[in-house]
Coordinates of C-alpha atoms and ligand atoms in Angstrom, one line a residue:
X163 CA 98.1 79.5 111.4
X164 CA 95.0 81.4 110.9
X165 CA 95.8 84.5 113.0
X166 CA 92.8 86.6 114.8
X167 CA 93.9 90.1 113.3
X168 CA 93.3 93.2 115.3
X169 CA 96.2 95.2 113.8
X170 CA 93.6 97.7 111.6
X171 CA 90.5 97.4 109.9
X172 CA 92.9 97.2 106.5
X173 CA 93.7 93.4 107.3
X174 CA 90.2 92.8 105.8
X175 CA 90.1 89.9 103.0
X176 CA 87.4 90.1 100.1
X177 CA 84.3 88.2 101.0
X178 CA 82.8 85.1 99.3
X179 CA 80.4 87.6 97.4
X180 CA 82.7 89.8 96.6
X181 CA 85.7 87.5 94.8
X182 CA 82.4 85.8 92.9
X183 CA 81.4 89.5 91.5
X184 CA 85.1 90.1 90.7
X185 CA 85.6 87.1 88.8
X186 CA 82.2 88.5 87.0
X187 CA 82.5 91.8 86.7
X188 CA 82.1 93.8 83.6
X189 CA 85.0 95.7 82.6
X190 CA 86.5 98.2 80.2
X191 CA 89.6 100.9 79.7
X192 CA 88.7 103.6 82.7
X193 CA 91.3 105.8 81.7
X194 CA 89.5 105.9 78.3
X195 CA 86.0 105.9 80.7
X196 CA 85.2 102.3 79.4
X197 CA 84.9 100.5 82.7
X198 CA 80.9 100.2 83.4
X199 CA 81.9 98.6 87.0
X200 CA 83.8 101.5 87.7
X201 CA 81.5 104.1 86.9
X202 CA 78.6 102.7 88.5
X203 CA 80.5 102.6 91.5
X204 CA 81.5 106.4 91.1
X205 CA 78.1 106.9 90.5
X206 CA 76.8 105.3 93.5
X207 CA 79.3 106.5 95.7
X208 CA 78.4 110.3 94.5
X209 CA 74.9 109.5 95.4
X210 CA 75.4 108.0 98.6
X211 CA 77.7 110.8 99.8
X212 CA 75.4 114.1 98.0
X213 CA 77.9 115.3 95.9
X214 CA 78.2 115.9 91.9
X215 CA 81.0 113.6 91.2
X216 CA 83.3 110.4 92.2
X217 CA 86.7 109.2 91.4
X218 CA 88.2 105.9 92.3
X219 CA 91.8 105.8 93.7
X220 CA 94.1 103.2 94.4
X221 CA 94.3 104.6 97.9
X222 CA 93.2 106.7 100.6
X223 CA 96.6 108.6 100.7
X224 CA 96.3 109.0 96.9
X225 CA 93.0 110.4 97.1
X226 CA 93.9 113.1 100.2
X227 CA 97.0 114.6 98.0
X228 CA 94.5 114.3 94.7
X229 CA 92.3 116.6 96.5
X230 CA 94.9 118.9 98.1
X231 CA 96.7 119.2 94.9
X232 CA 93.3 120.5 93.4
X233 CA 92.5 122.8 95.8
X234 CA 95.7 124.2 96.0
X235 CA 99.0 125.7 94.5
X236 CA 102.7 125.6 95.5
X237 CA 103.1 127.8 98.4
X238 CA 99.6 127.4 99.6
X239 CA 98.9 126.5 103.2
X240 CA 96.6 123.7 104.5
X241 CA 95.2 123.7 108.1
X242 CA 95.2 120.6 109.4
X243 CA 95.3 118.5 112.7
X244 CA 98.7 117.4 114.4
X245 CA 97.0 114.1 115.3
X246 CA 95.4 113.3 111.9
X247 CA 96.5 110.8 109.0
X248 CA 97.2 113.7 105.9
X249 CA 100.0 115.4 108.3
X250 CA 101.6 112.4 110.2
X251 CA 101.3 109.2 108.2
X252 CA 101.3 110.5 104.5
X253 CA 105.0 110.5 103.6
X254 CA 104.9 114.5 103.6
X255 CA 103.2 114.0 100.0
X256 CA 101.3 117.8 100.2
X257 CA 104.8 119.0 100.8
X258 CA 107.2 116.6 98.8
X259 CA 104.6 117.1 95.2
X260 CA 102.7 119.9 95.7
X261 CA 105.0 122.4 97.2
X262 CA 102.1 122.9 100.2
X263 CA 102.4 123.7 103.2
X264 CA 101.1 122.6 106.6
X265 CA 99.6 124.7 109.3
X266 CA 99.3 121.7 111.9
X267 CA 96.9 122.9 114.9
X268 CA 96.4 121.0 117.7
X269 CA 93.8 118.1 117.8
X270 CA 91.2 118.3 120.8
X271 CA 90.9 115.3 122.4
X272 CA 87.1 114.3 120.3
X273 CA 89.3 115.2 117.6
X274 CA 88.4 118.2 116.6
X275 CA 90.3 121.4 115.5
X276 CA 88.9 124.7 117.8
X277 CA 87.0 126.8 115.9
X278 CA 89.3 130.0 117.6
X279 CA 92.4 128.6 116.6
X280 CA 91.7 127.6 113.0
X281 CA 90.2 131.4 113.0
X282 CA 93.6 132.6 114.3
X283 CA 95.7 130.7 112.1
X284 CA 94.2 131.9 109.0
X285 CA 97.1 134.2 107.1
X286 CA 95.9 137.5 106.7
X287 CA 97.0 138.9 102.9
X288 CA 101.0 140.1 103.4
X289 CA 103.8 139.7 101.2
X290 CA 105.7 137.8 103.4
X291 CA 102.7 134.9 104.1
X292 CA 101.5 132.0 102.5
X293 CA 97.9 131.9 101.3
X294 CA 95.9 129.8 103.3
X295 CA 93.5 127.9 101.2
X296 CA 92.0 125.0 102.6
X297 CA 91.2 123.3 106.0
X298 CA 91.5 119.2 106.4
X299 CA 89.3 117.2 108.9
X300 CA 89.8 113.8 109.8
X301 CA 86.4 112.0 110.3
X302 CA 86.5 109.1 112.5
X303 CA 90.1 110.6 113.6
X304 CA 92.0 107.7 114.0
X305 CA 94.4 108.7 116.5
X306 CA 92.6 110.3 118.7
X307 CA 90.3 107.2 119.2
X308 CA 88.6 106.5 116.3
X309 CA 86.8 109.4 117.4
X310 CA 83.8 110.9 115.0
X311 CA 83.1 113.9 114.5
X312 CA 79.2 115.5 114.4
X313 CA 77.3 117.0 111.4
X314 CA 76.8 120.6 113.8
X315 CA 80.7 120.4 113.6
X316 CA 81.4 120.0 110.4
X317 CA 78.9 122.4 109.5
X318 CA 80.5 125.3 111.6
X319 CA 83.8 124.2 110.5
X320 CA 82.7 124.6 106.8
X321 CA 81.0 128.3 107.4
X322 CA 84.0 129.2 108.3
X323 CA 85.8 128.0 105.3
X324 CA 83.5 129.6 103.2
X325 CA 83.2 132.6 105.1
X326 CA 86.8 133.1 104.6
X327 CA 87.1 131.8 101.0
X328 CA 88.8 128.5 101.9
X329 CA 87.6 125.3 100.7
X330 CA 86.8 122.2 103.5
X331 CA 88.3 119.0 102.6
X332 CA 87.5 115.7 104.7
X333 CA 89.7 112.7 105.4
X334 CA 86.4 110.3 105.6
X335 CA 88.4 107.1 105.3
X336 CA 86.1 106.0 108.0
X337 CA 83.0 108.0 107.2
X338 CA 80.8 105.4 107.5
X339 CA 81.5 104.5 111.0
X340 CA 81.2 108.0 111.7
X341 CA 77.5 107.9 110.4
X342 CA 76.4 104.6 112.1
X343 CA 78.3 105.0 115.6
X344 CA 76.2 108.4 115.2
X345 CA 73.2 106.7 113.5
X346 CA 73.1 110.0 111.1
X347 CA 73.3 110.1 107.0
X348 CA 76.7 110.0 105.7
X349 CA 75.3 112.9 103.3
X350 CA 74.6 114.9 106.6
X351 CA 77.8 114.4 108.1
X352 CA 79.8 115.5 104.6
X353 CA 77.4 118.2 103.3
X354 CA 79.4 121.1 104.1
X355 CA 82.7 119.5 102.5
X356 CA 83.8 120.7 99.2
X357 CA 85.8 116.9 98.7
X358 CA 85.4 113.9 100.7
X359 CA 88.0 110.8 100.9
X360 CA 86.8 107.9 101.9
X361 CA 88.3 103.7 101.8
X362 CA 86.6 100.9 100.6
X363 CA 89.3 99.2 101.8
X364 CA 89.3 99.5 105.4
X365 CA 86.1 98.6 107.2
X366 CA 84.4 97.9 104.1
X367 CA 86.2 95.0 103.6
X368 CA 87.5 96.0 100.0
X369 CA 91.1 94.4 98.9
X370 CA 91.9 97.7 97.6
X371 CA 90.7 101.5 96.2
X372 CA 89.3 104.6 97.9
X373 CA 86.7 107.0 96.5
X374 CA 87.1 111.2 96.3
X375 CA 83.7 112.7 95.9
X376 CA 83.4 116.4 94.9
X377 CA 81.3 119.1 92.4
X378 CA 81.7 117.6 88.7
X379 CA 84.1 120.3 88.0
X380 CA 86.8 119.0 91.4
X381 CA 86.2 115.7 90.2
X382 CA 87.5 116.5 86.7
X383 CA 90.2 118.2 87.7
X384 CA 90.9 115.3 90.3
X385 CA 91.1 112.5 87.4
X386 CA 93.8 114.9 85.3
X387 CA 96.4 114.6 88.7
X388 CA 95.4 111.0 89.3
X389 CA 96.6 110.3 86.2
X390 CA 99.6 112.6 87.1
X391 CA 100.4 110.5 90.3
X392 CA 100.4 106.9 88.6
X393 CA 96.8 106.4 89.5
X394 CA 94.8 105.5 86.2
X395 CA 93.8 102.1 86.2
X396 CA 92.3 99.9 83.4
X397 CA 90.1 96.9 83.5
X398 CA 90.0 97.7 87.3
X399 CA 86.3 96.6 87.2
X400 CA 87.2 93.4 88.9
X401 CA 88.1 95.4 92.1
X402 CA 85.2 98.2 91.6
X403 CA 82.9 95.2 92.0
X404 CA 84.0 94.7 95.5
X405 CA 83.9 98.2 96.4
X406 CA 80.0 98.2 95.2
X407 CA 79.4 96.0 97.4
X408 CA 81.3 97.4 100.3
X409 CA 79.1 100.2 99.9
X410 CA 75.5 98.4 99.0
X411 CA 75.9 95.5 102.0
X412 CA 78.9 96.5 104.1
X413 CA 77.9 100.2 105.3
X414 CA 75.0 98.5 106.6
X415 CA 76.7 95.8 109.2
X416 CA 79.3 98.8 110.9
X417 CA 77.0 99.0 114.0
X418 CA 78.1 94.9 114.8
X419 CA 82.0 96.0 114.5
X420 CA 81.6 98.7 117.0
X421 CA 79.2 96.6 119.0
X422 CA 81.9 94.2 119.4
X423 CA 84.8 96.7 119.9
X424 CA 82.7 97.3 123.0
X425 CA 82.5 93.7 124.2
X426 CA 86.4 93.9 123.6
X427 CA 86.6 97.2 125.6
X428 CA 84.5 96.0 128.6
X429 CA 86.5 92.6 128.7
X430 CA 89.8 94.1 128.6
X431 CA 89.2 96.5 131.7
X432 CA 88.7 93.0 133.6
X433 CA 92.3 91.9 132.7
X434 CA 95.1 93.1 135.4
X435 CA 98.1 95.0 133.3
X436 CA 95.7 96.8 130.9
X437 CA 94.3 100.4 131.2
X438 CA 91.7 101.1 128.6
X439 CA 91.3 104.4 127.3
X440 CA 88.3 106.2 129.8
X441 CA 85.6 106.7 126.5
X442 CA 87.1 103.9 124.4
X443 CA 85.9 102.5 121.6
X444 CA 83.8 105.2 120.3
X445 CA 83.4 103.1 116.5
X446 CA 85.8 100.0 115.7
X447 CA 89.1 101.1 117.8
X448 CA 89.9 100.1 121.2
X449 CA 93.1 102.2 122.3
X450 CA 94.8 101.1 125.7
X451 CA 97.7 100.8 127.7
X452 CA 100.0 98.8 129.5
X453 CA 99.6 99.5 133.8
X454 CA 102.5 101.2 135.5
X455 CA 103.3 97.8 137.3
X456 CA 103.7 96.1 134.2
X457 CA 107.2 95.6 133.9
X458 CA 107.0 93.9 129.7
X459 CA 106.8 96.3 127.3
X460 CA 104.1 96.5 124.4
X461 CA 106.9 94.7 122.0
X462 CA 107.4 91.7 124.0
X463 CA 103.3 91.2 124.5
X464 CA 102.7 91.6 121.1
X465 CA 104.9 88.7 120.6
X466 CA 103.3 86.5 123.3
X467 CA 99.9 87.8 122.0
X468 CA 101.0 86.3 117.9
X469 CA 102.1 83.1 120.0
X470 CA 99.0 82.6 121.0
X471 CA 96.9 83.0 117.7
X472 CA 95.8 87.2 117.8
X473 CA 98.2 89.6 115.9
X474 CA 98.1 93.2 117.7
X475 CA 99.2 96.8 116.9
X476 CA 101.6 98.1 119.5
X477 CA 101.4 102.2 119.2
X478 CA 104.5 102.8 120.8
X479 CA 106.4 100.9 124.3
X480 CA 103.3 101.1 126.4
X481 CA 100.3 101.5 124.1
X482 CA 97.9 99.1 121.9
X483 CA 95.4 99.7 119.2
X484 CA 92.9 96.8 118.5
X485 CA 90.7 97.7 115.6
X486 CA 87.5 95.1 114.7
X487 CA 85.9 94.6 111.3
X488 CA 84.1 92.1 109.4
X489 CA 86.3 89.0 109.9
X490 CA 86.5 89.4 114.1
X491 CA 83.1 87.3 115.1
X492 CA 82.1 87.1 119.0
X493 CA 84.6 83.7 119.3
X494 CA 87.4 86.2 118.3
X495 CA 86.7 89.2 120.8
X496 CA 86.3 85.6 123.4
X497 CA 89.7 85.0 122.1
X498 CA 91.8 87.8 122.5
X499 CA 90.8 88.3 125.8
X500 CA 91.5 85.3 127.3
X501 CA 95.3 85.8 125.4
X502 CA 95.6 88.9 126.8
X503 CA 95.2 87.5 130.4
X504 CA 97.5 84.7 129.6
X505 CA 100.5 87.1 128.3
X506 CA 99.8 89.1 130.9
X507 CA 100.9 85.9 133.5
Ligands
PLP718 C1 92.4 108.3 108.6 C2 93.1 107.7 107.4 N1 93.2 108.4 106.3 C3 93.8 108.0 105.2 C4 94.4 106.7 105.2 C5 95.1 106.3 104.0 O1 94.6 105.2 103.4 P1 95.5 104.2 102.5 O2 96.2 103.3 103.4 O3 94.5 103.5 101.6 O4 96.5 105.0 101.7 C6 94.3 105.9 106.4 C7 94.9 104.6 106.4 O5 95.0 103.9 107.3 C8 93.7 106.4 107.5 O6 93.6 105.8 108.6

């Protein structure tokens, strides 16, 4: 059955124009720095985000705990939101290999981390404290919405770092949703970052790989632990070609996910049994509920919902998360509404 696929924006197959570059692509040994596909794709990347340097990972976890392990040692402190991807859905990596710790604060509802409370939790020098050395953002946050967060932001957030000799590190795995849901630069929105994560292989509609961006001297440092954690690839050209063009063509079409995410949004709050989110979708996530009244729970309409041809994501017993990308077209979004009002029956 060809299932409509709302579970995340990671269900993505490879286009037609990206498996014909694959099967063309020019390749080499990157560990040895051979691979021509791969570095013009780190050199693009670099470019379009306005930093020195790129790396390509196998993964966006890989690439978050690559840049934490740079910036920090054992025993160091991270500030980072309770709501975001690095502290909840990371298999405790910064603590499990890198002996780090994590001050979790609060996530706002837009997803930010207040600027008084990332102040306050900021060790002052004692023998009996860790060091506080960097701060995490999460840019769109995914839990909180899919939720981006604004250049002015960022920009306070990293004068604070620096004013307080901590370095900014941001979980971009959707930065580029962030810049066109905010019709800003990417560049703009990561300027004040010392390392930025972001996924080819989300939105982008990659099959795999994630890029860390960073001065020339991070980005060195970042290939000696990716080859530490398993992560130096070979003739892994064939998948840099996709990712080149998730960044030439696909950046450019986000706007039509989110667009649609909308249409989504507004048709679900016609169907009886579903409370969406007040401000949802702010990008490609529509996050709602089951009504009170409804007696199912999420499981058991997930079920109906795969019955009838659209896979969903159930959060927990009462909550859903529909996420659009580049293979949900307008019949789709049609779809899944009109399932939704028949499980609902
Ligand atoms: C915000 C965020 N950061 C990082 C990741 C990790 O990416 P990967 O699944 O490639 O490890 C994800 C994955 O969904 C994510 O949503």
């Amino acid at each position: 059955m060809n299932y409509i696929d709302l579970r995340s924006d990671t269900v993505t197959r490879p286009t037609p124009e990206m498996r014909e570059a694959m099967a063309e692509a020019e390749v080499g040994d990157d560990v040895y720095g051979d691979d021509p596909t791969v570095n013009r794709l780190e050199a693009v990347a670099a470019e379009m985000l306005g930093k020195e340097a790129a790396l390509f990972v196998p993964s966006g976890t890989m690439g978050n705990l690559t840049a934490l392990l740079v910036h920090c040692q054992r025993g160091h402190e991270v500030i980072v939101g309770n709501q975001s991807h690095i502290y909840l859905n990371e298999a405790g990596g910064m603590a499990a290999l890198g002996g780090i710790q994590a001050c979790p604060l609060q996530n706002q509802s837009d997803g930010t981390l207040a600027l008084d409370e990332i102040l306050a939790s900021i060790r002052t020098e004692d023998v009996h404290h860790p060091v506080t050395r960097l701060i995490c953002l999460e840019n769109t946050n995914n839990i909180c919405g899919g939720v981006p967060l604004t250049s002015e932001y960022t920009r306070q957030v990293g004068e604070l770092a620096h004013r307080n000799d901590l370095f900014l590190h941001i979980d971009g795995a959707r930065i580029f949703n962030s810049a066109a849901a905010q019709n800003v630069p990417v560049k703009e929105l990561v300027e004040p970052a010392d390392s930025v994560m972001f996924c080819l292989s989300k939105g982008l509609a990659a099959p795999i790989g994630s890029m860390l961006v960073g001065t020339q001297k991070f980005i060195t440092r970042a290939r000696h632990i990716r080859k530490m954690l398993g992560g130096g690839m070979r003739q892994v050209g064939v998948v840099a070609a996709a990712g080149l063009i998730s960044l030439e063509r696909m950046t450019k079409r986000l706007s039509e996910d989110h667009a649609r995410a909308k249409k989504l949004a507004d048709g679900l709050r016609q169907v009886e049994g579903l409370a969406v989110d007040t401000n949802s979708p702010y990008t490609n996530m529509v996050y709602l509920n089951l009504s009170k009244d409804v007696s199912v729970n999420a499981q058991q309409i997930t079920q109906k919902m795969k019955d009838l041809g659209v896979l969903v994501d159930p959060e927990n017993a009462r909550r859903f998360r529909l996420v659009t990308h580049y293979w949900i077209d307008d019949s789709a979004v049609e779809k899944t509404i009109s399932a939704f009002q028949k499980a609902l029956n």
